[in-house]
Short mmCIF file of C-alpha atoms in Angstrom, two decimals:
data_model
loop_
_atom_site.label_atom_id
_atom_site.label_comp_id
_atom_site.label_asym_id
_atom_site.label_seq_id
_atom_site.Cartn_x
_atom_site.Cartn_y
_atom_site.Cartn_z
CA MET A 87 28.03 -8.39 11.15
CA LYS A 88 27.18 -10.07 7.87
CA LYS A 89 24.66 -8.20 5.77
CA ILE A 90 22.08 -9.25 3.21
CA GLY A 91 23.37 -8.30 -0.19
CA SER A 92 20.30 -6.49 -1.50
CA VAL A 93 17.18 -6.55 0.62
CA VAL A 94 15.51 -3.88 -1.49
CA THR A 95 15.95 -5.95 -4.64
CA ALA A 96 14.59 -9.04 -2.95
CA ALA A 97 11.61 -7.12 -1.68
CA ALA A 98 10.96 -5.74 -5.13
CA LEU A 99 11.02 -9.23 -6.59
CA ALA A 100 8.54 -10.25 -3.93
CA GLY A 101 6.25 -7.41 -4.93
CA MET A 102 4.05 -9.74 -6.87
CA LEU A 103 2.95 -11.32 -3.60
CA VAL A 104 -0.78 -10.98 -3.09
CA LEU A 105 -2.17 -9.46 0.07
CA THR A 106 -3.47 -12.77 1.29
CA GLY A 107 -0.07 -14.30 0.65
CA CYS A 108 1.18 -12.93 3.97
CA GLY A 109 -0.91 -15.57 5.62
CA LYS A 110 0.89 -18.20 3.66
CA GLN A 111 4.48 -18.11 4.71
CA ASP A 112 5.66 -15.62 2.12
CA ALA A 113 9.21 -16.75 2.19
CA SER A 114 11.26 -14.86 -0.35
CA SER A 115 12.55 -16.46 -3.49
CA SER A 116 16.19 -16.10 -4.39
CA ALA A 117 17.36 -13.23 -6.58
CA ASN A 118 16.94 -15.24 -9.76
CA GLY A 119 13.32 -15.97 -8.87
CA LYS A 120 14.01 -19.60 -8.05
CA SER A 121 12.90 -20.97 -4.70
CA GLU A 122 15.88 -21.50 -2.43
CA THR A 123 14.59 -24.82 -1.17
CA SER A 124 14.24 -26.36 -4.62
CA ASP A 125 17.85 -27.57 -4.81
CA LEU A 126 18.16 -28.70 -1.21
CA LYS A 127 18.35 -32.21 0.13
CA THR A 128 14.92 -32.88 1.54
CA GLN A 129 13.69 -35.25 4.19
CA GLU A 130 12.58 -38.68 3.02
CA SER A 131 8.99 -39.63 3.67
CA PRO A 132 8.59 -43.08 5.22
CA LYS A 133 7.45 -45.64 2.68
CA SER A 134 5.39 -47.71 5.13
CA GLY A 135 3.53 -47.39 8.39
CA PRO A 136 0.85 -44.87 9.35
CA ILE A 137 0.92 -41.28 8.10
CA THR A 138 1.31 -38.68 10.82
CA ILE A 139 2.74 -35.21 11.26
CA ASN A 140 6.44 -34.83 12.11
CA PRO A 141 6.80 -36.00 15.74
CA LYS A 142 9.56 -33.41 16.32
CA ILE A 143 6.98 -30.62 16.18
CA GLU A 144 6.35 -29.27 19.65
CA ASP A 145 3.06 -30.07 21.34
CA LYS A 146 1.61 -26.69 22.23
CA GLU A 147 -1.70 -24.90 22.44
CA ILE A 148 -3.05 -23.49 19.18
CA LEU A 149 -4.06 -19.89 19.83
CA GLY A 150 -5.65 -19.00 16.48
CA LYS A 151 -9.28 -19.53 15.50
CA GLY A 152 -10.74 -20.67 12.18
CA PRO A 153 -12.54 -18.56 9.56
CA TYR A 154 -15.88 -19.21 11.27
CA GLY A 155 -14.42 -18.78 14.76
CA GLU A 156 -13.78 -22.50 15.18
CA LYS A 157 -11.36 -23.72 17.83
CA ALA A 158 -8.37 -25.21 16.05
CA VAL A 159 -7.51 -28.87 16.12
CA SER A 160 -3.75 -29.48 16.09
CA ALA A 161 -2.39 -31.13 12.95
CA LYS A 162 -0.49 -33.46 15.27
CA THR A 163 -3.75 -35.23 16.13
CA LEU A 164 -4.29 -36.40 12.54
CA LYS A 165 -3.46 -39.97 11.59
CA LEU A 166 -4.04 -42.44 8.78
CA THR A 167 -3.39 -46.07 9.69
CA GLU A 168 -1.87 -48.62 7.33
CA ALA A 169 -5.30 -50.22 6.91
CA GLU A 170 -6.84 -46.85 6.03
CA ILE A 171 -4.06 -46.11 3.55
CA ALA A 172 -4.63 -49.50 1.90
CA LYS A 173 -8.34 -48.73 1.59
CA ILE A 174 -7.63 -45.32 0.00
CA LYS A 175 -5.25 -46.96 -2.48
CA LYS A 176 -8.03 -49.22 -3.71
CA GLY A 177 -10.06 -46.18 -4.75
CA ASN A 178 -7.56 -45.03 -7.42
CA TYR A 179 -8.39 -41.44 -6.57
CA LYS A 180 -7.15 -38.35 -8.41
CA ALA A 181 -6.16 -35.02 -6.87
CA ALA A 182 -5.48 -31.53 -8.22
CA ILE A 183 -3.41 -28.89 -6.42
CA VAL A 184 -4.77 -25.45 -7.33
CA MET A 185 -2.26 -22.95 -5.98
CA HIS A 186 -2.44 -19.19 -5.62
CA TYR A 187 1.23 -18.95 -6.56
CA THR A 188 4.08 -21.43 -6.84
CA GLY A 189 7.18 -19.23 -6.84
CA ASN A 190 8.07 -19.04 -3.14
CA ASP A 191 9.46 -21.35 -0.47
CA TYR A 192 6.08 -21.74 1.19
CA SER A 193 4.42 -23.04 -1.96
CA THR A 194 7.38 -25.26 -2.84
CA ALA A 195 7.20 -26.95 0.56
CA GLN A 196 3.43 -27.37 0.41
CA ILE A 197 3.44 -28.92 -3.06
CA ARG A 198 6.32 -31.24 -2.21
CA ALA A 199 4.53 -32.44 0.92
CA LEU A 200 1.22 -32.91 -0.89
CA LYS A 201 2.81 -34.93 -3.70
CA ALA A 202 4.79 -37.13 -1.31
CA THR A 203 1.80 -37.81 0.94
CA PHE A 204 -0.62 -38.45 -1.92
CA LYS A 205 1.92 -40.88 -3.38
CA ARG A 206 1.92 -42.78 -0.07
CA MET A 207 -1.87 -42.89 -0.28
CA GLY A 208 -1.92 -44.09 -3.89
CA VAL A 209 -3.64 -40.86 -5.00
CA LYS A 210 -2.57 -39.61 -8.43
CA VAL A 211 -1.83 -35.89 -8.69
CA ILE A 212 -3.23 -34.94 -12.10
CA ALA A 213 -2.52 -31.18 -12.01
CA VAL A 214 -0.61 -28.49 -10.16
CA THR A 215 -1.71 -25.00 -11.23
CA ASP A 216 -0.35 -21.52 -10.52
CA ALA A 217 -2.90 -18.69 -10.51
CA GLN A 218 -0.14 -16.06 -10.36
CA PHE A 219 -2.22 -14.27 -7.72
CA LYS A 220 -5.00 -13.59 -10.23
CA ALA A 221 -8.51 -14.58 -9.23
CA GLU A 222 -9.68 -14.89 -12.83
CA LYS A 223 -6.74 -17.20 -13.59
CA GLN A 224 -7.62 -19.39 -10.61
CA VAL A 225 -11.24 -19.61 -11.71
CA SER A 226 -10.01 -20.71 -15.13
CA ASP A 227 -7.63 -23.20 -13.51
CA ILE A 228 -10.50 -24.74 -11.53
CA GLU A 229 -12.60 -25.06 -14.70
CA THR A 230 -9.70 -26.74 -16.51
CA VAL A 231 -9.03 -29.08 -13.60
CA LEU A 232 -12.69 -30.06 -13.26
CA ALA A 233 -12.65 -31.29 -16.85
CA LYS A 234 -10.10 -33.90 -15.68
CA LYS A 235 -12.62 -35.17 -13.10
CA PRO A 236 -10.56 -35.05 -9.91
CA ASP A 237 -11.83 -36.54 -6.69
CA ILE A 238 -9.90 -34.03 -4.59
CA ILE A 239 -8.90 -30.37 -4.91
CA VAL A 240 -6.45 -28.76 -2.48
CA SER A 241 -6.33 -25.01 -2.91
CA VAL A 242 -5.27 -21.64 -1.55
CA PRO A 243 -8.04 -19.25 -2.68
CA VAL A 244 -6.63 -16.10 -4.30
CA ASP A 245 -9.75 -14.11 -3.47
CA ARG A 246 -12.52 -15.51 -1.30
CA VAL A 247 -15.30 -13.68 -3.16
CA SER A 248 -14.23 -13.94 -6.81
CA THR A 249 -13.39 -17.65 -6.65
CA ALA A 250 -16.41 -18.74 -4.60
CA GLY A 251 -18.58 -19.74 -7.56
CA ALA A 252 -15.88 -21.96 -9.06
CA PHE A 253 -15.21 -23.74 -5.76
CA LYS A 254 -18.95 -24.19 -5.19
CA LYS A 255 -19.21 -25.75 -8.64
CA ALA A 256 -16.44 -28.19 -7.70
CA ALA A 257 -18.16 -29.05 -4.42
CA ASP A 258 -21.52 -29.55 -6.13
CA ALA A 259 -19.82 -31.93 -8.57
CA GLY A 260 -18.78 -34.10 -5.63
CA VAL A 261 -15.14 -33.02 -5.49
CA LYS A 262 -13.71 -33.05 -1.97
CA VAL A 263 -12.19 -29.61 -1.41
CA VAL A 264 -9.49 -28.97 1.20
CA PHE A 265 -8.68 -25.29 1.68
CA VAL A 266 -5.38 -23.79 2.79
CA ASP A 267 -5.26 -20.68 5.03
CA GLY A 268 -8.68 -19.37 4.01
CA VAL A 269 -12.03 -20.36 2.56
CA ALA A 270 -14.04 -19.17 -0.41
CA ASN A 271 -17.00 -16.98 0.50
CA ASP A 272 -20.23 -18.66 1.69
CA LEU A 273 -18.87 -22.21 1.43
CA LYS A 274 -19.80 -24.25 4.47
CA PRO A 275 -17.49 -26.61 6.39
CA GLY A 276 -18.45 -30.26 6.26
CA LYS A 277 -20.75 -29.57 3.33
CA ASP A 278 -18.91 -27.64 0.62
CA TYR A 279 -15.40 -28.34 1.85
CA VAL A 280 -13.68 -30.89 4.07
CA SER A 281 -11.47 -28.65 6.16
CA VAL A 282 -9.14 -25.66 6.12
CA VAL A 283 -5.52 -26.04 7.20
CA SER A 284 -3.39 -23.17 8.44
CA GLY A 285 -0.52 -22.23 10.67
CA ASP A 286 -1.26 -20.89 14.13
CA ASN A 287 -1.26 -17.23 13.16
CA SER A 288 -2.04 -15.99 16.65
CA GLY A 289 0.81 -18.17 17.88
CA ASN A 290 3.11 -16.59 15.30
CA GLY A 291 2.25 -13.12 16.59
CA ALA A 292 2.84 -14.21 20.17
CA ALA A 293 6.24 -15.69 19.27
CA ALA A 294 7.29 -12.44 17.58
CA ALA A 295 6.22 -10.52 20.69
CA GLU A 296 8.23 -12.81 22.95
CA VAL A 297 11.36 -12.28 20.87
CA MET A 298 10.79 -8.53 21.00
CA GLY A 299 10.33 -8.60 24.77
CA GLU A 300 13.42 -10.70 25.34
CA LYS A 301 15.70 -8.67 23.07
CA LEU A 302 14.58 -5.34 24.56
CA GLY A 303 14.96 -6.60 28.10
CA GLY A 304 11.29 -5.99 28.75
CA LYS A 305 11.28 -2.22 28.20
CA GLY A 306 11.33 0.31 25.36
CA LYS A 307 9.28 2.00 22.67
CA ILE A 308 8.14 0.12 19.60
CA GLY A 309 6.13 0.52 16.42
CA VAL A 310 3.74 -1.94 14.78
CA ILE A 311 3.39 -2.24 11.00
CA TYR A 312 0.20 -4.20 10.39
CA HIS A 313 -1.71 -5.39 7.32
CA ASP A 314 -4.36 -2.80 6.49
CA ALA A 315 -6.89 -5.25 5.03
CA ASP A 316 -9.87 -7.28 6.17
CA PHE A 317 -7.99 -10.57 6.30
CA PHE A 318 -8.37 -12.70 9.41
CA VAL A 319 -5.00 -14.45 9.13
CA THR A 320 -2.88 -11.30 9.36
CA LYS A 321 -5.24 -9.66 11.84
CA GLN A 322 -4.72 -12.60 14.18
CA ARG A 323 -0.96 -12.07 13.98
CA SER A 324 -0.90 -8.36 14.79
CA ASP A 325 -3.68 -8.61 17.40
CA GLU A 326 -1.86 -11.36 19.28
CA PHE A 327 1.48 -9.52 19.03
CA GLU A 328 -0.01 -6.43 20.66
CA LYS A 329 -1.93 -8.47 23.25
CA THR A 330 1.20 -10.37 24.26
CA ILE A 331 3.29 -7.20 24.54
CA LYS A 332 0.68 -5.49 26.72
CA GLU A 333 0.16 -8.51 28.98
CA LYS A 334 3.71 -9.86 29.32
CA TYR A 335 5.85 -6.76 28.79
CA PRO A 336 3.98 -3.77 30.28
CA LYS A 337 7.12 -1.59 30.18
CA ILE A 338 7.27 -1.89 26.38
CA LYS A 339 5.05 0.81 24.92
CA ILE A 340 3.54 0.66 21.43
CA VAL A 341 3.89 4.32 20.43
CA ALA A 342 3.29 4.04 16.68
CA ARG A 343 1.05 1.98 14.43
CA ALA A 344 0.82 2.10 10.63
CA GLY A 345 -0.69 -0.16 7.99
CA ILE A 346 0.55 -1.57 4.69
CA SER A 347 -1.67 -2.58 1.82
CA GLY A 348 0.92 -4.70 0.04
CA PRO A 349 4.31 -6.37 0.53
CA ASN A 350 6.31 -3.56 -1.10
CA ASP A 351 5.04 -0.94 1.36
CA GLY A 352 7.32 -2.00 4.20
CA GLU A 353 10.25 0.32 3.48
CA LYS A 354 8.09 3.40 2.88
CA VAL A 355 5.97 2.91 5.98
CA ALA A 356 8.93 2.02 8.20
CA SER A 357 10.91 5.01 6.91
CA GLY A 358 8.06 7.37 7.80
CA MET A 359 7.71 5.82 11.23
CA LEU A 360 11.43 6.00 11.98
CA THR A 361 11.53 9.63 10.85
CA LYS A 362 8.65 10.65 13.09
CA TYR A 363 9.66 8.51 16.07
CA ARG A 364 13.44 8.69 16.21
CA ASP A 365 13.66 7.02 19.61
CA LEU A 366 12.01 3.74 18.57
CA ASP A 367 13.73 0.67 19.99
CA GLY A 368 11.85 -1.91 17.94
CA LEU A 369 9.49 -2.64 15.06
CA PHE A 370 7.07 -5.50 14.51
CA VAL A 371 6.31 -6.02 10.81
CA ILE A 372 3.41 -8.25 9.84
CA TRP A 373 5.31 -10.68 7.58
CA ASP A 374 8.79 -11.23 6.22
CA VAL A 375 8.68 -9.48 2.84
CA PRO A 376 7.64 -6.04 4.18
CA ALA A 377 10.06 -6.71 7.05
CA GLU A 378 12.83 -6.77 4.45
CA GLY A 379 11.76 -3.28 3.42
CA ALA A 380 11.70 -2.16 7.06
CA LEU A 381 15.20 -3.55 7.44
CA ALA A 382 16.37 -1.42 4.52
CA ALA A 383 14.69 1.64 6.06
CA ALA A 384 16.42 1.01 9.39
CA ARG A 385 19.82 0.86 7.72
CA THR A 386 19.15 4.04 5.78
CA ALA A 387 18.19 5.75 9.05
CA GLY A 388 21.34 4.46 10.75
CA LYS A 389 19.26 2.44 13.23
CA ASP A 390 21.53 -0.61 13.40
CA ASN A 391 20.48 -1.20 17.00
CA LEU A 392 16.78 -1.47 16.12
CA VAL A 393 15.09 -4.76 17.03
CA VAL A 394 12.82 -6.06 14.26
CA THR A 395 10.59 -9.09 14.63
CA THR A 396 8.13 -10.52 12.12
CA THR A 397 6.37 -13.71 11.01
CA ASP A 398 7.24 -16.24 8.29
CA LEU A 399 10.71 -17.69 7.82
CA GLY A 400 11.90 -16.50 4.41
CA THR A 401 15.43 -16.71 3.05
CA ASN A 402 16.37 -13.07 3.56
CA VAL A 403 15.05 -12.69 7.10
CA GLY A 404 16.50 -16.11 7.93
CA LEU A 405 19.89 -14.89 6.77
CA GLU A 406 19.55 -11.71 8.83
CA ILE A 407 18.66 -13.71 11.95
CA ALA A 408 21.53 -16.15 11.39
CA SER A 409 23.93 -13.20 10.95
CA GLY A 410 22.90 -11.63 14.26
CA GLY A 411 21.47 -8.66 12.36
CA ILE A 412 18.57 -6.31 12.93
CA VAL A 413 15.86 -8.98 12.50
CA LYS A 414 16.19 -10.85 15.78
CA GLY A 415 13.53 -13.50 15.39
CA LEU A 416 10.03 -14.40 14.25
CA GLY A 417 7.08 -16.75 14.46
CA ALA A 418 6.98 -19.29 11.63
CA GLN A 419 4.44 -21.59 10.07
CA LEU A 420 5.10 -25.23 9.12
CA PRO A 421 4.18 -25.39 5.42
CA TYR A 422 5.62 -28.86 4.81
CA ASP A 423 3.60 -30.45 7.60
CA GLN A 424 0.57 -28.36 6.69
CA GLY A 425 0.82 -29.97 3.25
CA VAL A 426 0.95 -33.42 4.83
CA ALA A 427 -2.13 -32.53 6.88
CA GLU A 428 -4.02 -31.33 3.80
CA ALA A 429 -3.42 -34.61 1.98
CA MET A 430 -4.39 -36.58 5.08
CA LEU A 431 -7.67 -34.67 5.41
CA ALA A 432 -8.43 -35.45 1.76
CA GLY A 433 -7.85 -39.08 2.74
CA TYR A 434 -10.31 -38.68 5.61
CA ALA A 435 -12.91 -37.52 3.07
CA MET A 436 -12.24 -40.50 0.79
CA LEU A 437 -12.75 -42.81 3.76
CA GLY A 438 -15.86 -41.04 4.99
CA LYS A 439 -13.94 -40.39 8.21
CA LYS A 440 -15.07 -37.37 10.23
CA ALA A 441 -12.60 -34.52 9.77
CA PRO A 442 -12.09 -31.45 11.96
CA THR A 443 -13.16 -28.37 10.03
CA TYR A 444 -10.19 -26.23 11.09
CA VAL A 445 -6.71 -27.67 11.55
CA ALA A 446 -3.59 -25.73 12.45
CA ALA A 447 0.07 -26.52 12.87
CA PRO A 448 1.76 -25.05 15.95
CA ALA A 449 3.82 -21.87 15.62
CA VAL A 450 7.61 -22.07 15.69
CA LYS A 451 9.62 -19.42 17.55
CA VAL A 452 12.74 -18.77 15.47
CA THR A 453 15.89 -17.05 16.79
CA LYS A 454 19.59 -17.15 15.99
CA ASP A 455 20.00 -20.05 18.41
CA ASN A 456 17.67 -22.35 16.47
CA VAL A 457 17.42 -20.91 12.94
CA LEU A 458 18.98 -23.96 11.19
CA GLU A 459 16.88 -26.44 13.17
CA SER A 460 13.80 -24.31 12.58
CA TRP A 461 14.39 -24.13 8.82
CA ARG A 462 14.44 -27.90 8.57
CA LEU A 463 11.35 -28.19 10.75
CA VAL A 464 9.52 -25.54 8.70
CA TYR A 465 10.47 -26.71 5.21
CA GLY A 466 11.44 -30.36 5.65
CA ALA A 467 14.81 -29.46 4.12
CA ASP A 468 18.23 -28.20 5.11
CA ALA A 469 18.71 -24.43 5.17
CA PRO A 470 20.41 -22.83 2.16
CA ASP A 471 24.22 -22.76 2.40
CA VAL A 472 24.21 -18.97 2.74
CA ILE A 473 22.20 -19.26 5.98
CA LYS A 474 24.34 -22.14 7.23
CA ASP A 475 27.48 -20.10 6.64
CA ALA A 476 26.02 -17.04 8.42
CA ALA A 477 25.03 -19.13 11.44
CA LYS A 478 28.58 -20.40 12.03
#
């Protein structure tokens, strides 16, 4: 079995990931801190015709709800016609991308998709900012961006409370705000912001549960490592994982549960769980970076037969899946197509076209059998060579 060279090091590098980042496809960066997808050949966006989401994405029910309990509208239902695109182009609009962080695969894919789609729409991207997971930095970024008078802001809020005033200021100035994965506190859909776009986080949890059930043959004892924070995105994932296990795999018993407060807690929490419950057959870990730590803990404990499932397709867990290792599969978001959807919804606002207030992209169930296909679907790019080689 091929092994990841240094999971602990990769997890340590990912330690800067903010708690809310786990709801944002916290794919790991490479060891030198550079996103693995940045040097890959990426898919070409069509230069004419309507703008839609990738037709290869599976049509499936969206399980997750929005921040105000809204039923999700699938990103696949969004469309901008050629006539609508031509009308948007005449507006000479400007957009700013105000990111929480730009140093991971998720953010790279989102920004690439936003830039490509805005270019199709004739919208000029005047700024891409990186808040480095600091709320005060994001507030400053918004102030700086507003001085450039954008028509559109697309943003992942670092902290829904601390950034609320800055986003409200943008909305009151007439800027059309499209949120990603979460909303700033007390901002109202259709009034203060256009829409929020996310992955199907409940669907991701269900996919991870299905992989667990299949790999354990429908029976065994498992532990759940959840995100110990009041954050609806990650709560949806762990809740749906447990619900799916209980309903579809009644002979699989969840005998241990423990929370993490941050991405670097995975190894410590998993180690404690594996020490106390030596007969565990599997572990669900809330997202890929702490799953890397759990993977290290399993190896230290000599639990090479443990089944680990998670959410978010990062480089290290993707490599482990491709190698037939301890991580057997996961539920993944579609950050590239989420980025396309975000730009399209901004276009809806420019047209005065009614937009759904919560849009989600379907979850992708990733296993060894489809890891290369899934990577391209998730990131709009070929998988890194190291994953290709492991999948052979």
